[in-house]
Every structure is written in structure tokens, then in C-alpha cells.
């Protein structure tokens, strides 16, 4: 018997983008207020889990054809490279720097090396969380 989940699926598509955008907001706000890569990654994972609840695993894999193991590896590489980058400048491990840049549409913006580290954390959290959930949910 096939169920008609039109309302939940339509609502989920909208809510997914709201949670995704909030995840990005929390990621960027985390440099000055609570949040950052970990919380943003958890929010992104929760948005994908919401898709899994409304659709089946096969449909979500078709909508988001992402290998989360690769996402985890890329996140680890970014985080390790950012943290270890301080070694090349003969400063203590995990030393972060920042500078101000004039970015079109955003104006004068500070960019921190911590943002690149948080990007890696964001990717690791999303990758690991979704790998675990897909492993559990993929069992028949």
C-alpha cells in the first residue's frame, strides 16, 4: 500500500531550506557569538534527517548525491591544515589570525583562519552524522 505524503513532503522541502540557511547563519555568527562549525553542522544534519523522515533513503540519495565519507575526509584535511598552518609561520599550534577585507556586497568584513577551521568542523560533523544515520537507516 502506497501512502500519500504530499503535505509532509512539500512542507519538508521548505523547512529544509530554512534550517539550512539558519545553519549557515549560526556557522558565520559563531565567530562572535555562540555557534560555529559544530552547531551549524548539527543543524545541517538535522535538515537532512528531516528529508529522510519525509522521503525514503533512496530518494534522498538521489536528491543529495553526496558521499559523506568523502565530506568527512575533506573536513578533516581542512581542519588539520588550518590548525597546523601556524607551524609554517613559527607560531604556537592553533594560532589564528584575521584581517579585514572589502568584499563586494558585504563591505568591510573580517576573515579569520578560525573560519576555515570551523568549515572543516562543519563538514566533519555533517559527514560523520550522516554516515552513521545512513548506516543505521540503510539496514533492511
N, CA, C and O atoms as a DFTB+ gen file, in Angstrom:
560 C
 N C O
     1  1       0.838      -1.176       0.000
     2  2       0.000       0.000       0.000
     3  2       0.887       1.245       0.000
     4  3       1.807       1.362       0.809
     5  1       0.606       2.156      -0.899
     6  2       1.382       3.384      -1.008
     7  2       0.635       4.502      -0.294
     8  3      -0.561       4.704      -0.501
     9  1       1.372       5.229       0.557
    10  2       0.751       6.336       1.282
    11  2       0.959       7.636       0.518
    12  3       1.898       7.769      -0.266
    13  1       0.074       8.586       0.756
    14  2       0.176       9.893       0.119
    15  2       0.710      10.885       1.157
    16  3      -0.028      11.354       2.024
    17  1       1.999      11.194       1.053
    18  2       2.647      12.090       1.998
    19  2       2.929      13.452       1.368
    20  3       3.968      14.055       1.635
    21  1       2.032      13.927       0.555
    22  2       2.256      15.167      -0.187
    23  2       2.465      16.370       0.731
    24  3       3.353      17.188       0.488
    25  1       1.661      16.480       1.772
    26  2       1.759      17.644       2.661
    27  2       3.088      17.627       3.403
    28  3       3.775      18.648       3.441
    29  1       3.465      16.507       3.988
    30  2       4.722      16.444       4.746
    31  2       5.928      16.628       3.832
    32  3       6.915      17.249       4.228
    33  1       5.860      16.099       2.624
    34  2       6.995      16.233       1.708
    35  2       7.145      17.664       1.209
    36  3       8.264      18.165       1.089
    37  1       6.045      18.315       0.924
    38  2       6.098      19.707       0.465
    39  2       6.582      20.623       1.583
    40  3       7.417      21.499       1.359
    41  1       6.060      20.420       2.773
    42  2       6.476      21.228       3.922
    43  2       7.954      20.995       4.234
    44  3       8.679      21.937       4.554
    45  1       8.396      19.755       4.142
    46  2       9.784      19.413       4.440
    47  2      10.742      20.109       3.491
    48  3      11.813      20.548       3.908
    49  1      10.377      20.215       2.230
    50  2      11.252      20.901       1.270
    51  2      11.456      22.364       1.669
    52  3      12.564      22.885       1.547
    53  1      10.420      23.017       2.135
    54  2      10.523      24.409       2.571
    55  2      11.319      24.513       3.873
    56  3      12.227      25.337       3.991
    57  1      10.975      23.680       4.837
    58  2      11.632      23.728       6.142
    59  2      13.111      23.362       6.023
    60  3      13.941      23.883       6.768
    61  1      13.445      22.463       5.083
    62  2      14.844      22.096       4.858
    63  2      15.678      23.328       4.539
    64  3      16.761      23.504       5.098
    65  1      15.190      24.178       3.650
    66  2      15.949      25.372       3.274
    67  2      16.012      26.397       4.403
    68  3      17.004      27.113       4.537
    69  1      14.968      26.469       5.208
    70  2      15.000      27.374       6.361
    71  2      16.061      26.913       7.351
    72  3      16.848      27.724       7.839
    73  1      16.089      25.618       7.651
    74  2      17.091      25.085       8.580
    75  2      18.484      25.218       7.976
    76  3      19.434      25.542       8.688
    77  1      18.619      24.973       6.677
    78  2      19.918      25.099       6.007
    79  2      20.449      26.527       6.121
    80  3      21.615      26.730       6.461
    81  1      19.603      27.514       5.838
    82  2      20.025      28.909       5.932
    83  2      20.349      29.300       7.368
    84  3      21.287      30.062       7.603
    85  1      19.589      28.791       8.327
    86  2      19.885      29.062       9.728
    87  2      21.213      28.411      10.128
    88  3      21.968      28.968      10.926
    89  1      21.485      27.251       9.578
    90  2      22.761      26.568       9.815
    91  2      23.930      27.422       9.338
    92  3      24.938      27.543      10.034
    93  1      23.799      28.008       8.163
    94  2      24.840      28.882       7.631
    95  2      24.979      30.136       8.512
    96  3      26.092      30.590       8.778
    97  1      23.847      30.689       8.959
    98  2      23.875      31.859       9.844
    99  2      24.605      31.536      11.147
   100  3      25.462      32.302      11.588
   101  1      24.267      30.416      11.755
   102  2      24.912      30.009      13.010
   103  2      26.402      29.780      12.781
   104  3      27.221      30.106      13.641
   105  1      26.755      29.220      11.624
   106  2      28.162      28.999      11.299
   107  2      28.928      30.322      11.298
   108  3      29.972      30.429      11.942
   109  1      28.429      31.317      10.591
   110  2      29.126      32.601      10.496
   111  2      29.037      33.406      11.787
   112  3      29.981      34.115      12.135
   113  1      27.922      33.307      12.499
   114  2      27.773      34.051      13.748
   115  2      28.658      33.472      14.843
   116  3      28.931      34.153      15.831
   117  1      29.108      32.247      14.692
   118  2      29.887      31.570      15.720
   119  2      31.235      32.172      15.999
   120  3      31.883      31.774      16.967
   121  1      31.692      33.115      15.196
   122  2      32.983      33.737      15.454
   123  2      32.867      34.846      16.494
   124  3      33.868      35.240      17.092
   125  1      31.653      35.353      16.716
   126  2      31.453      36.441      17.666
   127  2      30.438      36.093      18.751
   128  3      30.426      36.722      19.809
   129  1      29.603      35.116      18.505
   130  2      28.574      34.690      19.454
   131  2      28.582      33.165      19.493
   132  3      29.273      32.539      18.688
   133  1      27.826      32.548      20.415
   134  2      27.806      31.072      20.441
   135  2      27.338      30.491      19.115
   136  3      26.442      31.033      18.468
   137  1      27.938      29.410      18.729
   138  2      27.626      28.748      17.466
   139  2      28.914      28.300      16.815
   140  3      29.889      28.016      17.510
   141  1      28.940      28.231      15.540
   142  2      30.149      27.849      14.816
   143  2      29.959      26.591      14.012
   144  3      28.838      26.208      13.678
   145  1      31.072      25.951      13.706
   146  2      31.046      24.797      12.824
   147  2      30.313      23.601      13.385
   148  3      29.603      22.908      12.657
   149  1      30.477      23.348      14.690
   150  2      29.846      22.169      15.268
   151  2      28.327      22.299      15.287
   152  3      27.619      21.409      14.818
   153  1      27.830      23.404      15.826
   154  2      26.379      23.599      15.914
   155  2      25.775      23.740      14.519
   156  3      24.705      23.197      14.245
   157  1      26.460      24.468      13.642
   158  2      25.975      24.601      12.267
   159  2      25.910      23.258      11.564
   160  3      24.960      22.984      10.831
   161  1      26.916      22.415      11.785
   162  2      26.921      21.077      11.193
   163  2      25.790      20.215      11.712
   164  3      25.171      19.467      10.956
   165  1      25.520      20.321      13.010
   166  2      24.394      19.565      13.572
   167  2      23.067      20.026      12.996
   168  3      22.186      19.208      12.731
   169  1      22.919      21.333      12.800
   170  2      21.683      21.842      12.189
   171  2      21.537      21.338      10.756
   172  3      20.447      20.943      10.343
   173  1      22.630      21.352      10.002
   174  2      22.572      20.858       8.627
   175  2      22.212      19.380       8.601
   176  3      21.412      18.944       7.773
   177  1      22.801      18.613       9.504
   178  2      22.474      17.189       9.586
   179  2      21.003      16.981       9.939
   180  3      20.349      16.084       9.408
   181  1      20.493      17.816      10.835
   182  2      19.077      17.680      11.204
   183  2      18.172      18.010      10.025
   184  3      17.103      17.416       9.883
   185  1      18.584      18.949       9.176
   186  2      17.785      19.266       7.986
   187  2      17.756      18.068       7.033
   188  3      16.719      17.763       6.442
   189  1      18.893      17.396       6.889
   190  2      18.934      16.217       6.007
   191  2      18.135      15.076       6.624
   192  3      17.470      14.332       5.904
   193  1      18.188      14.927       7.949
   194  2      17.391      13.891       8.624
   195  2      15.906      14.161       8.416
   196  3      15.120      13.228       8.251
   197  1      15.525      15.425       8.424
   198  2      14.127      15.767       8.154
   199  2      13.714      15.289       6.762
   200  3      12.609      14.782       6.573
   201  1      14.617      15.457       5.786
   202  2      14.337      14.919       4.443
   203  2      14.181      13.400       4.489
   204  3      13.314      12.839       3.820
   205  1      15.023      12.742       5.280
   206  2      14.947      11.277       5.387
   207  2      13.633      10.831       6.021
   208  3      13.110       9.767       5.689
   209  1      13.104      11.636       6.924
   210  2      11.831      11.281       7.545
   211  2      10.664      11.431       6.570
   212  3       9.720      10.642       6.604
   213  1      10.728      12.436       5.709
   214  2       9.632      12.697       4.777
   215  2       9.723      11.814       3.533
   216  3       8.706      11.411       2.969
   217  1      10.951      11.522       3.115
   218  2      11.170      10.699       1.926
   219  2      11.898       9.434       2.371
   220  3      12.198       9.282       3.556
   221  1      12.179       8.545       1.463
   222  2      12.967       7.364       1.829
   223  2      14.442       7.617       1.533
   224  3      14.799       8.604       0.891
   225  1      15.286       6.714       2.009
   226  2      16.735       6.874       1.882
   227  2      17.168       6.956       0.420
   228  3      18.048       7.743       0.072
   229  1      16.548       6.142      -0.432
   230  2      16.902       6.128      -1.856
   231  2      16.599       7.481      -2.511
   232  3      17.404       7.983      -3.296
   233  1      15.455       8.065      -2.193
   234  2      15.066       9.350      -2.768
   235  2      16.007      10.462      -2.308
   236  3      16.395      11.317      -3.104
   237  1      16.372      10.452      -1.030
   238  2      17.282      11.488      -0.507
   239  2      18.664      11.336      -1.129
   240  3      19.328      12.333      -1.411
   241  1      19.104      10.098      -1.345
   242  2      20.400       9.896      -2.001
   243  2      20.370      10.397      -3.442
   244  3      21.395      10.840      -3.959
   245  1      19.221      10.332      -4.091
   246  2      19.092      10.873      -5.445
   247  2      19.048      12.403      -5.414
   248  3      19.605      13.059      -6.293
   249  1      18.381      12.972      -4.396
   250  2      18.301      14.435      -4.283
   251  2      19.650      15.031      -3.882
   252  3      20.040      16.082      -4.390
   253  1      20.353      14.369      -2.984
   254  2      21.657      14.831      -2.490
   255  2      22.693      13.735      -2.726
   256  3      23.023      12.991      -1.802
   257  1      23.205      13.627      -3.938
   258  2      24.163      12.549      -4.229
   259  2      25.552      12.870      -3.663
   260  3      26.482      13.201      -4.399
   261  1      25.660      12.763      -2.347
   262  2      26.891      13.135      -1.651
   263  2      27.452      11.903      -0.954
   264  3      26.721      11.160      -0.299
   265  1      28.756      11.696      -1.103
   266  2      29.433      10.645      -0.353
   267  2      29.919      11.278       0.953
   268  3      30.896      12.027       0.957
   269  1      29.244      10.980       2.042
   270  2      29.537      11.646       3.307
   271  2      30.880      11.227       3.899
   272  3      31.434      11.946       4.729
   273  1      31.404      10.098       3.494
   274  2      32.745       9.706       3.929
   275  2      33.784      10.654       3.339
   276  3      34.739      11.034       4.016
   277  1      33.596      11.033       2.081
   278  2      34.498      11.988       1.433
   279  2      34.349      13.369       2.079
   280  3      35.341      14.073       2.264
   281  1      33.129      13.756       2.420
   282  2      32.887      15.033       3.087
   283  2      33.641      15.065       4.422
   284  3      34.251      16.074       4.775
   285  1      33.592      13.949       5.157
   286  2      34.319      13.858       6.427
   287  2      35.818      14.007       6.215
   288  3      36.482      14.740       6.947
   289  1      36.351      13.312       5.213
   290  2      37.789      13.369       4.936
   291  2      38.226      14.781       4.541
   292  3      39.263      15.260       4.999
   293  1      37.443      15.443       3.696
   294  2      37.774      16.808       3.286
   295  2      37.737      17.749       4.496
   296  3      38.607      18.606       4.648
   297  1      36.731      17.584       5.347
   298  2      36.639      18.398       6.553
   299  2      37.826      18.197       7.479
   300  3      38.358      19.158       8.036
   301  1      38.240      16.950       7.644
   302  2      39.414      16.676       8.478
   303  2      40.666      17.319       7.898
   304  3      41.467      17.900       8.630
   305  1      40.834      17.216       6.588
   306  2      42.002      17.820       5.949
   307  2      42.019      19.337       6.127
   308  3      43.064      19.919       6.419
   309  1      40.872      19.972       5.953
   310  2      40.792      21.433       6.113
   311  2      41.109      21.824       7.549
   312  3      41.874      22.760       7.781
   313  1      40.530      21.119       8.511
   314  2      40.761      21.454       9.922
   315  2      42.212      21.244      10.321
   316  3      42.805      22.098      10.981
   317  1      42.783      20.123       9.928
   318  2      44.171      19.834      10.281
   319  2      45.115      20.819       9.600
   320  3      46.057      21.310      10.222
   321  1      44.867      21.111       8.326
   322  2      45.732      22.047       7.599
   323  2      45.663      23.443       8.203
   324  3      46.681      24.127       8.300
   325  1      44.476      23.870       8.608
   326  2      44.336      25.194       9.209
   327  2      45.039      25.260      10.561
   328  3      45.742      26.225      10.861
   329  1      44.844      24.227      11.367
   330  2      45.469      24.216      12.688
   331  2      46.986      24.105      12.579
   332  3      47.713      24.773      13.313
   333  1      47.461      23.269      11.672
   334  2      48.904      23.051      11.524
   335  2      49.578      24.151      10.713
   336  3      50.804      24.254      10.712
   337  1      48.797      24.969      10.027
   338  2      49.375      26.045       9.226
   339  2      50.218      27.007      10.039
   340  3      51.136      27.638       9.515
   341  1      49.903      27.117      11.320
   342  2      50.677      28.011      12.186
   343  2      52.122      27.553      12.331
   344  3      53.002      28.371      12.597
   345  1      52.380      26.275      12.163
   346  2      53.741      25.747      12.281
   347  2      54.649      26.361      11.224
   348  3      55.826      26.614      11.484
   349  1      54.107      26.602      10.034
   350  2      54.911      27.165       8.949
   351  2      55.328      28.611       9.215
   352  3      56.278      29.108       8.610
   353  1      54.620      29.280      10.118
   354  2      54.941      30.674      10.440
   355  2      55.640      30.792      11.794
   356  3      55.792      31.891      12.327
   357  1      56.058      29.666      12.341
   358  2      56.825      29.609      13.584
   359  2      56.089      30.283      14.751
   360  3      56.678      31.033      15.529
   361  1      54.789      29.996      14.846
   362  2      53.980      30.460      15.970
   363  2      53.359      29.229      16.617
   364  3      53.348      28.160      16.005
   365  1      52.843      29.350      17.839
   366  2      52.271      28.178      18.508
   367  2      51.147      27.532      17.703
   368  3      50.422      28.201      16.967
   369  1      51.023      26.214      17.864
   370  2      49.981      25.424      17.202
   371  2      48.617      26.024      17.504
   372  3      48.364      26.446      18.633
   373  1      47.755      26.067      16.535
   374  2      46.381      26.588      16.632
   375  2      46.318      28.109      16.737
   376  3      45.271      28.648      17.095
   377  1      47.399      28.812      16.438
   378  2      47.347      30.266      16.436
   379  2      46.564      30.726      15.217
   380  3      46.875      30.356      14.085
   381  1      45.550      31.534      15.462
   382  2      44.718      32.021      14.370
   383  2      44.977      33.500      14.141
   384  3      45.315      34.237      15.067
   385  1      44.814      33.919      12.904
   386  2      44.985      35.319      12.541
   387  2      43.733      35.791      11.802
   388  3      42.918      34.989      11.347
   389  1      43.607      37.100      11.699
   390  2      42.485      37.665      10.953
   391  2      42.933      38.961      10.302
   392  3      43.937      39.562      10.684
   393  1      42.170      39.370       9.322
   394  2      42.395      40.651       8.680
   395  2      41.063      41.127       8.104
   396  3      40.111      40.353       8.004
   397  1      41.005      42.373       7.738
   398  2      39.784      42.944       7.175
   399  2      39.922      43.046       5.660
   400  3      40.955      43.458       5.132
   401  1      38.846      42.657       4.979
   402  2      38.824      42.693       3.522
   403  2      37.560      43.413       3.072
   404  3      36.527      43.341       3.737
   405  1      37.645      44.101       1.950
   406  2      36.485      44.762       1.370
   407  2      35.887      43.826       0.327
   408  3      36.393      43.720      -0.790
   409  1      34.809      43.152       0.702
   410  2      34.176      42.150      -0.147
   411  2      32.935      42.763      -0.792
   412  3      32.113      43.357      -0.095
   413  1      32.783      42.629      -2.123
   414  2      31.584      43.171      -2.775
   415  2      30.303      42.612      -2.147
   416  3      30.241      41.434      -1.795
   417  1      29.311      43.443      -2.014
   418  2      28.003      43.156      -1.423
   419  2      28.049      43.041       0.100
   420  3      27.028      43.259       0.751
   421  1      29.197      42.706       0.689
   422  2      29.296      42.577       2.138
   423  2      30.010      43.757       2.787
   424  3      29.825      44.023       3.975
   425  1      30.827      44.465       2.004
   426  2      31.577      45.593       2.550
   427  2      32.814      45.129       3.299
   428  3      33.386      44.082       2.997
   429  1      33.215      45.927       4.282
   430  2      34.414      45.612       5.063
   431  2      34.094      44.455       6.011
   432  3      33.252      44.582       6.900
   433  1      34.767      43.344       5.810
   434  2      34.496      42.120       6.555
   435  2      35.799      41.537       7.080
   436  3      36.817      41.539       6.388
   437  1      35.756      41.039       8.308
   438  2      36.947      40.373       8.840
   439  2      36.870      38.887       8.503
   440  3      35.825      38.252       8.644
   441  1      37.987      38.358       8.063
   442  2      38.077      36.926       7.760
   443  2      39.141      36.332       8.672
   444  3      40.278      36.805       8.712
   445  1      38.760      35.294       9.402
   446  2      39.626      34.644      10.370
   447  2      40.071      33.283       9.826
   448  3      39.349      32.641       9.063
   449  1      41.256      32.860      10.226
   450  2      41.637      31.483       9.894
   451  2      40.774      30.505      10.692
   452  3      40.620      29.348      10.303
   453  1      40.214      30.970      11.803
   454  2      39.299      30.124      12.584
   455  2      38.066      29.751      11.754
   456  3      37.466      28.697      11.969
   457  1      37.689      30.618      10.805
   458  2      36.558      30.309       9.947
   459  2      36.850      29.088       9.077
   460  3      35.969      28.263       8.835
   461  1      38.091      28.982       8.611
   462  2      38.451      27.819       7.803
   463  2      38.470      26.558       8.666
   464  3      38.067      25.485       8.219
   465  1      38.943      26.697       9.906
   466  2      38.909      25.559      10.828
   467  2      37.465      25.138      11.078
   468  3      37.149      23.949      11.047
   469  1      36.583      26.116      11.327
   470  2      35.165      25.816      11.552
   471  2      34.514      25.195      10.322
   472  3      33.606      24.373      10.449
   473  1      34.967      25.580       9.138
   474  2      34.451      24.951       7.916
   475  2      34.763      23.459       7.928
   476  3      33.913      22.634       7.593
   477  1      35.980      23.125       8.315
   478  2      36.358      21.720       8.421
   479  2      35.521      20.987       9.458
   480  3      35.074      19.865       9.220
   481  1      35.309      21.618      10.607
   482  2      34.486      21.014      11.662
   483  2      33.059      20.813      11.158
   484  3      32.457      19.765      11.392
   485  1      32.525      21.806      10.473
   486  2      31.170      21.737       9.901
   487  2      31.055      20.514       8.988
   488  3      30.106      19.737       9.090
   489  1      32.034      20.357       8.095
   490  2      31.999      19.235       7.152
   491  2      32.160      17.896       7.864
   492  3      31.508      16.919       7.495
   493  1      33.020      17.839       8.877
   494  2      33.214      16.586       9.630
   495  2      31.934      16.205      10.356
   496  3      31.532      15.042      10.328
   497  1      31.293      17.160      10.999
   498  2      30.063      16.868      11.746
   499  2      28.964      16.380      10.808
   500  3      28.290      15.391      11.096
   501  1      28.786      17.073       9.689
   502  2      27.763      16.638       8.726
   503  2      28.118      15.261       8.171
   504  3      27.259      14.383       8.090
   505  1      29.375      15.068       7.791
   506  2      29.792      13.799       7.204
   507  2      29.641      12.625       8.139
   508  3      29.099      11.588       7.754
   509  1      30.115      12.771       9.372
   510  2      30.040      11.663      10.338
   511  2      28.603      11.382      10.735
   512  3      28.184      10.225      10.779
   513  1      27.846      12.433      11.025
   514  2      26.455      12.246      11.439
   515  2      25.647      11.547      10.354
   516  3      24.905      10.605      10.633
   517  1      25.792      12.009       9.122
   518  2      25.009      11.411       8.045
   519  2      25.494      10.012       7.688
   520  3      24.692       9.167       7.290
   521  1      26.783       9.753       7.821
   522  2      27.277       8.391       7.582
   523  2      26.663       7.430       8.592
   524  3      26.201       6.349       8.225
   525  1      26.658       7.821       9.859
   526  2      26.070       6.962      10.897
   527  2      24.584       6.753      10.653
   528  3      24.093       5.627      10.733
   529  1      23.868       7.823      10.356
   530  2      22.416       7.715      10.155
   531  2      22.112       6.858       8.928
   532  3      21.180       6.054       8.958
   533  1      22.885       7.014       7.847
   534  2      22.638       6.203       6.659
   535  2      22.993       4.735       6.898
   536  3      22.336       3.841       6.367
   537  1      24.023       4.492       7.692
   538  2      24.360       3.096       8.016
   539  2      23.241       2.436       8.808
   540  3      22.866       1.295       8.538
   541  1      22.708       3.168       9.793
   542  2      21.622       2.614      10.597
   543  2      20.345       2.488       9.768
   544  3      19.674       1.457       9.809
   545  1      20.013       3.532       9.019
   546  2      18.782       3.537       8.237
   547  2      18.831       2.665       6.994
   548  3      17.788       2.285       6.462
   549  1      20.040       2.342       6.524
   550  2      20.171       1.537       5.313
   551  2      19.975       0.046       5.531
   552  3      19.795      -0.712       4.577
   553  1      20.012      -0.378       6.814
   554  2      19.804      -1.789       7.095
   555  2      18.349      -2.151       6.848
   556  3      17.430      -1.454       7.279
   557  1      18.171      -3.242       6.152
   558  2      16.800      -3.699       5.832
   559  2      16.273      -4.585       6.928
   560  3      15.143      -5.066       6.843
